[in-house]
C-alpha positions as a LaTeX table, in Angstrom:
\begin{tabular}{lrrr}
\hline
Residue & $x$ (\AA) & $y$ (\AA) & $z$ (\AA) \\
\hline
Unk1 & 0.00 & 0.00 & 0.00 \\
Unk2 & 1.38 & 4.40 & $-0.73$ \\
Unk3 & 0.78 & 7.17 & 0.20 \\
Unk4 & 1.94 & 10.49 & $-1.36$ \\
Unk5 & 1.84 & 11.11 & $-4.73$ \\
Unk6 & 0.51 & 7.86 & $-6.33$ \\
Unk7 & $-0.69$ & 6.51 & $-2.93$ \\
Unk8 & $-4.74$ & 6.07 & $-4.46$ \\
Unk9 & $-3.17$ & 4.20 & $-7.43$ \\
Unk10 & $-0.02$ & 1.71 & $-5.85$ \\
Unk11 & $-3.31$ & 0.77 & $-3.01$ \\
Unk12 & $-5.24$ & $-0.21$ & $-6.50$ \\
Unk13 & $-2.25$ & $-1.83$ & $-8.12$ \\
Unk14 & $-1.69$ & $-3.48$ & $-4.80$ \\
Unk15 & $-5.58$ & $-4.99$ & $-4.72$ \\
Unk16 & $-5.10$ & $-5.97$ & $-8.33$ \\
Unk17 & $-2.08$ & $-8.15$ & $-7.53$ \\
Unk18 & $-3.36$ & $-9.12$ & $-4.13$ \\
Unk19 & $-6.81$ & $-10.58$ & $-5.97$ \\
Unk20 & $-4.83$ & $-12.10$ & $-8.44$ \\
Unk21 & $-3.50$ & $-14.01$ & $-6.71$ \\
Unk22 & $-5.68$ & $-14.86$ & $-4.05$ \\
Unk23 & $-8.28$ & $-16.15$ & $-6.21$ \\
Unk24 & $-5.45$ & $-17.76$ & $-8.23$ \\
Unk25 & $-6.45$ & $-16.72$ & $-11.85$ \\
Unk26 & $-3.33$ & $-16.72$ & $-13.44$ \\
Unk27 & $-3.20$ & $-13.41$ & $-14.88$ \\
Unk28 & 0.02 & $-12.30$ & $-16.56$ \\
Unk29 & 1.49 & $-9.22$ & $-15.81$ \\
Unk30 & 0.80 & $-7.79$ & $-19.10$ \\
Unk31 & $-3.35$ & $-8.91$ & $-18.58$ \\
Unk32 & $-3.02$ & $-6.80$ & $-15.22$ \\
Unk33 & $-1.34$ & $-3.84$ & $-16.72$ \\
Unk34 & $-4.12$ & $-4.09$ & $-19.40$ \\
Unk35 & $-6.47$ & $-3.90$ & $-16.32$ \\
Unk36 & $-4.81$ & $-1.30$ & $-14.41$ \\
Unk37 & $-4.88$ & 1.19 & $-17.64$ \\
Unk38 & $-8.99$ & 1.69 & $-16.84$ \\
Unk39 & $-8.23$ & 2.52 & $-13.38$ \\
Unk40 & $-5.89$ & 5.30 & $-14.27$ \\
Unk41 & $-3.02$ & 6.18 & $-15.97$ \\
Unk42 & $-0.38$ & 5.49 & $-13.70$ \\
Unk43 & $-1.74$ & 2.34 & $-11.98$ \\
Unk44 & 0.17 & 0.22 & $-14.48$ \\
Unk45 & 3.57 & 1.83 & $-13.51$ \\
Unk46 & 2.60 & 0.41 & $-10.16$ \\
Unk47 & 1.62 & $-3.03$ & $-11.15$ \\
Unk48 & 5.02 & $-3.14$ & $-13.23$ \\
Unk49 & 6.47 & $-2.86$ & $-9.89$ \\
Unk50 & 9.90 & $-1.91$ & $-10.98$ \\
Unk51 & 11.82 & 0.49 & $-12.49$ \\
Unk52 & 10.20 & 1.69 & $-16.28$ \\
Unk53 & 9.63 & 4.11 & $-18.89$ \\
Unk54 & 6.08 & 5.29 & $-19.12$ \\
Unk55 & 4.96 & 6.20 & $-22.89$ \\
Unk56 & 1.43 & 7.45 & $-23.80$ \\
Unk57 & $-0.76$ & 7.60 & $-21.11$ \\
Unk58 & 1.59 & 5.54 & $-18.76$ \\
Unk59 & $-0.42$ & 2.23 & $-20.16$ \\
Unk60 & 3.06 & 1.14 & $-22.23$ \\
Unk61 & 5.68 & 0.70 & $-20.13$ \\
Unk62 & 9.01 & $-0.57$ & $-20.85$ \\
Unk63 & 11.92 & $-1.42$ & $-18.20$ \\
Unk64 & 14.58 & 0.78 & $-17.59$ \\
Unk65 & 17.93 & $-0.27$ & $-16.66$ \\
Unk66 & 20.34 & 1.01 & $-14.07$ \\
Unk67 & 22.31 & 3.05 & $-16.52$ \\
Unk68 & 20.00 & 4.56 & $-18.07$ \\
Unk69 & 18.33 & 5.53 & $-14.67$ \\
Unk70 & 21.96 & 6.71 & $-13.40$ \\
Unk71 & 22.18 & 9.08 & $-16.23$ \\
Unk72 & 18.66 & 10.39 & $-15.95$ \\
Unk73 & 19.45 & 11.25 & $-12.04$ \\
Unk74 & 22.87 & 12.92 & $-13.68$ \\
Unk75 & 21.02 & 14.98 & $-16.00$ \\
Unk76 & 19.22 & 16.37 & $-13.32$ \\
Unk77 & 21.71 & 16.70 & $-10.28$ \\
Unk78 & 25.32 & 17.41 & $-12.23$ \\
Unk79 & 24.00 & 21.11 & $-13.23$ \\
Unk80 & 22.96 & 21.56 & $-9.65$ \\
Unk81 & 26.64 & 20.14 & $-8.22$ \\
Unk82 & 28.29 & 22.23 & $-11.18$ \\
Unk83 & 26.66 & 25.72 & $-9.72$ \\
Unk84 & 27.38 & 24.63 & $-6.42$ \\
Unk85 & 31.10 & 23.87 & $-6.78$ \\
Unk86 & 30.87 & 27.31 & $-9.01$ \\
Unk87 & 29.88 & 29.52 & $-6.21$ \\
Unk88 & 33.22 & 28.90 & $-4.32$ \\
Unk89 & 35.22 & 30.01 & $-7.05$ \\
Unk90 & 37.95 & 32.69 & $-6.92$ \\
Unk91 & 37.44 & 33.67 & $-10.06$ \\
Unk92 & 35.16 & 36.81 & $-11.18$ \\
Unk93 & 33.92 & 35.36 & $-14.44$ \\
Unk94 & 33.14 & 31.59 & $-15.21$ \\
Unk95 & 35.53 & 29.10 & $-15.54$ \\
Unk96 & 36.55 & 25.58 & $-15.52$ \\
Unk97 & 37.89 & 24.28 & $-13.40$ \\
Unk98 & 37.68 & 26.27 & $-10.68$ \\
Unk99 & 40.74 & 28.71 & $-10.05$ \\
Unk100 & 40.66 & 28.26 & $-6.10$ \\
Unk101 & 38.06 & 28.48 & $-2.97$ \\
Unk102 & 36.58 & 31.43 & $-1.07$ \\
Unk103 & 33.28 & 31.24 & 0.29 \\
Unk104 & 33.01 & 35.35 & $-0.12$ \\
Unk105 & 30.62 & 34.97 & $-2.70$ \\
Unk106 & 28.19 & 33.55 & 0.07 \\
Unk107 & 29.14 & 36.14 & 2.27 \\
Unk108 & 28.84 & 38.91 & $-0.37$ \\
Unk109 & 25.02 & 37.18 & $-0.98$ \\
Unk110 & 24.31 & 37.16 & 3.47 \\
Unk111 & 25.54 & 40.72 & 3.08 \\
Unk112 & 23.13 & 41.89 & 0.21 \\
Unk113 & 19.89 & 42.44 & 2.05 \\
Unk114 & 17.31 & 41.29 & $-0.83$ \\
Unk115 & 18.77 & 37.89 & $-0.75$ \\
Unk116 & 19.07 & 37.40 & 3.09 \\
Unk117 & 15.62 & 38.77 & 3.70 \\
Unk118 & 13.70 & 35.99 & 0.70 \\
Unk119 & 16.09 & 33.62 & 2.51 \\
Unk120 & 14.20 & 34.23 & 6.05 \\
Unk121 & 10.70 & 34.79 & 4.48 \\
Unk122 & 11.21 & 31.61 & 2.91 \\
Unk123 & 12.38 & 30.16 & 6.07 \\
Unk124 & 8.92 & 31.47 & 8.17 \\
Unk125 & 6.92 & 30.40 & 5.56 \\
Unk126 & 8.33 & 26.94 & 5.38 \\
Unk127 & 8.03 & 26.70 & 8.97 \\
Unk128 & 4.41 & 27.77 & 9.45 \\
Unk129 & 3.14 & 26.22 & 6.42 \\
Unk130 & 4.58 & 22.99 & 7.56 \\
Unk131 & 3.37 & 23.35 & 11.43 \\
Unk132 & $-0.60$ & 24.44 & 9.62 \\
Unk133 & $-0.34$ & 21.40 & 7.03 \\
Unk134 & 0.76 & 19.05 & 10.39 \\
Unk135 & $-2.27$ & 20.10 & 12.36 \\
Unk136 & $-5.04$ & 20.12 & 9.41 \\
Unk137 & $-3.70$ & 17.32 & 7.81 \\
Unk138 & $-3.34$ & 14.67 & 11.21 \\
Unk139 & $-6.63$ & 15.90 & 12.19 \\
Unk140 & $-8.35$ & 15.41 & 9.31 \\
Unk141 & $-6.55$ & 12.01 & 8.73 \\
Unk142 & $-8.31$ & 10.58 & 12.37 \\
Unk143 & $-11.27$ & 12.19 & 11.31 \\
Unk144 & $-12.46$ & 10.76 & 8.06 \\
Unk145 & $-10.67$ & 7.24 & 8.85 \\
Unk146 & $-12.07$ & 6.41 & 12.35 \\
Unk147 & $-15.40$ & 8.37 & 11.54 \\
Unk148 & $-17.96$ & 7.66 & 9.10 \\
Unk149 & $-20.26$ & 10.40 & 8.45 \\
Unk150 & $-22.08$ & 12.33 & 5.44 \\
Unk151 & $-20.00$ & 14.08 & 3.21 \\
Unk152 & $-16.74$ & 12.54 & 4.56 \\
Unk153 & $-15.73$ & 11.28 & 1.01 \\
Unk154 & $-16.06$ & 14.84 & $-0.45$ \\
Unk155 & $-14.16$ & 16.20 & 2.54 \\
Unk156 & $-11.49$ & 13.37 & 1.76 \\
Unk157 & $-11.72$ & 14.21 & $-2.23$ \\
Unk158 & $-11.76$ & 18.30 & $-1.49$ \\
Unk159 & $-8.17$ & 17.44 & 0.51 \\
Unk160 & $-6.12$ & 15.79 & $-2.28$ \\
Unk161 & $-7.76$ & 18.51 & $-4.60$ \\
Unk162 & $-4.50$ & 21.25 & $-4.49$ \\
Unk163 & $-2.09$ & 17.83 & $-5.32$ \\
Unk164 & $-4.23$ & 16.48 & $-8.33$ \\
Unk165 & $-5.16$ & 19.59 & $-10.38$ \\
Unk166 & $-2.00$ & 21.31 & $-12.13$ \\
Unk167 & $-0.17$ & 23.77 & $-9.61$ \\
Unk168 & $-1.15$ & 26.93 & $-12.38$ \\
Unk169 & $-4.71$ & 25.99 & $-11.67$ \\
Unk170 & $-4.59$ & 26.06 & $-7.75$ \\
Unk171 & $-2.37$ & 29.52 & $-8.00$ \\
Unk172 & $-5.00$ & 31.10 & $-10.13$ \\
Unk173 & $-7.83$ & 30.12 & $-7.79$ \\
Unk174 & $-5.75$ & 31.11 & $-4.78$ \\
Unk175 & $-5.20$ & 34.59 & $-6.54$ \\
Unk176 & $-8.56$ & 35.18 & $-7.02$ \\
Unk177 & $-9.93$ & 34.24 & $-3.61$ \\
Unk178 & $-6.89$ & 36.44 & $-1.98$ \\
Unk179 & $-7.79$ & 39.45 & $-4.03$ \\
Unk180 & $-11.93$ & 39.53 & $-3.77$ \\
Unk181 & $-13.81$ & 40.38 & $-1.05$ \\
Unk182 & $-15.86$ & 37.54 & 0.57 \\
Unk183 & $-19.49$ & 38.13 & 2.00 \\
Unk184 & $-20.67$ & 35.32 & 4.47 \\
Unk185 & $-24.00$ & 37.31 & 5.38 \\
Unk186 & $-23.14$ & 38.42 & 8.57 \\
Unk187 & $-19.58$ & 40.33 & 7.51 \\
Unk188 & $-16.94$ & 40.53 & 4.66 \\
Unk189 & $-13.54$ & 40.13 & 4.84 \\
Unk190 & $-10.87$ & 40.14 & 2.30 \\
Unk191 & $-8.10$ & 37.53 & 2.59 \\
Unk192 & $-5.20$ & 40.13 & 0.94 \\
Unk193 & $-1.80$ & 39.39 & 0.25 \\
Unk194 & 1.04 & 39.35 & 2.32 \\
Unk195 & 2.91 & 37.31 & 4.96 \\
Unk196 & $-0.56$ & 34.81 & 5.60 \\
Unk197 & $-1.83$ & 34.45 & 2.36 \\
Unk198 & 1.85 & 32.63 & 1.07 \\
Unk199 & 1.18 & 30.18 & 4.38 \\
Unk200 & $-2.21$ & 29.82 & 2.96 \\
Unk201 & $-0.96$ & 28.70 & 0.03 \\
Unk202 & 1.75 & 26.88 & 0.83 \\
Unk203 & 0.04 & 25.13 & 3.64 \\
Unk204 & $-2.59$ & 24.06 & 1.10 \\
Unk205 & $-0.40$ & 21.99 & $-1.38$ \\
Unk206 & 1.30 & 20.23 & 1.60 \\
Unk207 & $-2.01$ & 19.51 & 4.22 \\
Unk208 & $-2.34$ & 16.94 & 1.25 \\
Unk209 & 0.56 & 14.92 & 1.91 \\
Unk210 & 0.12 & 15.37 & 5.94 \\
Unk211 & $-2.93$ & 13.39 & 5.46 \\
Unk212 & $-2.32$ & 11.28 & 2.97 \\
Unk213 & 0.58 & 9.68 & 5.45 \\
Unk214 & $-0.92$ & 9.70 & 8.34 \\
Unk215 & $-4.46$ & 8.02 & 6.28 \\
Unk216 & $-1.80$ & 5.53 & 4.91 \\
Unk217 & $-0.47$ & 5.04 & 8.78 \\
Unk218 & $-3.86$ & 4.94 & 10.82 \\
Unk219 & $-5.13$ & 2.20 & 7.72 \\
Unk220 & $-2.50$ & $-0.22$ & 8.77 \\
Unk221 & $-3.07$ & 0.09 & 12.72 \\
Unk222 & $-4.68$ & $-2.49$ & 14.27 \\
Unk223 & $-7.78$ & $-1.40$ & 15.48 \\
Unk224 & $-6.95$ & $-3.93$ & 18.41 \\
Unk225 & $-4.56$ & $-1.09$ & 19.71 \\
Unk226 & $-7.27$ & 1.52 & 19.62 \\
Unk227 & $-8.91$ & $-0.38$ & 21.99 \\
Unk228 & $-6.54$ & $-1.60$ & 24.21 \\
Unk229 & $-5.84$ & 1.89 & 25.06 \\
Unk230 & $-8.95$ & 2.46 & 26.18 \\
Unk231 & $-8.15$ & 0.61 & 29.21 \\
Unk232 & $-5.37$ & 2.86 & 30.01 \\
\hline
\end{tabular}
């Protein structure tokens, strides 16, 4: 069983494997992945259940081998180690390879106060975003898993909302609820922007994975546990 990203489709790839075999019908692994593709479209990366290149929808899937994962991860993290090594450079213009080591471009960047002060916002916001997203998204986890009520599945389906629709989509929404005023009858308010709104919005994309985690967690509990504590 996930959580996370893909946690709804390796649980389905998971029951589709589990069945399988259970009631012992001898489905290959291509019959499955056939299956899987009308669930959704990365449910057969899951049933693969290693390493693969997704084409199409994700429905053909071919393996991948170490190397060719190995250089994928270089593509993406050499640049990154290349700018890093850069930034301790002696030199004033770009070269290769470095002439020497300083770290006074860091302390030339500390010094400047645009960079330091992003650096601290981004700190805060980080921080409270993460400490909002802990709360919301463990109490919302114990809620709709250990509670059964009406409208818990649109509550649950409202949650992993931000994560599923593209992040452009979210931002415009979240633009145009920070900028209008809202009228709830009794008063109006307007959200604004500023310090709260960007731990709004960050705290929104990441409450997702809060309760996806802890949903994943609480599922595999015994419920045995729950109430031997009671005696406690």
């Amino acid at each position: 069983m996930g959580a996370g990203l893909g946690g709804g489709s390796s649980d389905a790839a998971t029951v589709l494997l589990a069945l399988n075999r259970l009631w012992e019908l001898g489905l290959s692994r291509e019959a499955l992945i056939d299956m899987a593709a009308e669930l959704g479209a990365d449910v057969p990366f899951f049933v693969f259940g290693r390493t693969a290149l997704a084409r199409g929808i994700g429905e053909r899937l071919g393996p991948m081998s170490m190397p060719t994962t190995w250089l994928a991860l270089a593509f993406l993290y050499v640049p990154l180690a290349v700018v890093a090594i850069l930034s301790f450079n002696t030199s004033t213009s770009l070269s290769w390879p470095p002439r020497g080591f300083t770290t006074d471009w860091w302390s030339k960047a500390w010094e400047a106060e645009g960079p330091r002060e992003a650096f601290v916002t981004s700190v805060k916001v980080a921080l409270a975003a993460t400490a909002v997203a802990l709360v919301l998204g463990t109490l919302a986890a114990f809620a709709l898993q250990r509670y059964k009520f009406f409208g818990r599945y649109s509550i649950s389906f409202l949650l992993i909302l931000p994560i599923a629709l593209p992040g452009i989509v979210t931002a415009v929404a979240l633009q145009n609820t920070f900028s209008r005023r809202i009228d709830v009858g009794v008063f109006d308010f307007q959200v604004g922007f500023g310090f709260h709104s960007l731990v709004i919005a960050h705290a929104t994309f990441c409450v997702v994975l809060a309760y996806n985690n802890v949903v994943a967690r609480l599922r595999r509990m015994s419920p045995n546990l729950l109430e031997a504590s009671a005696d406690l």
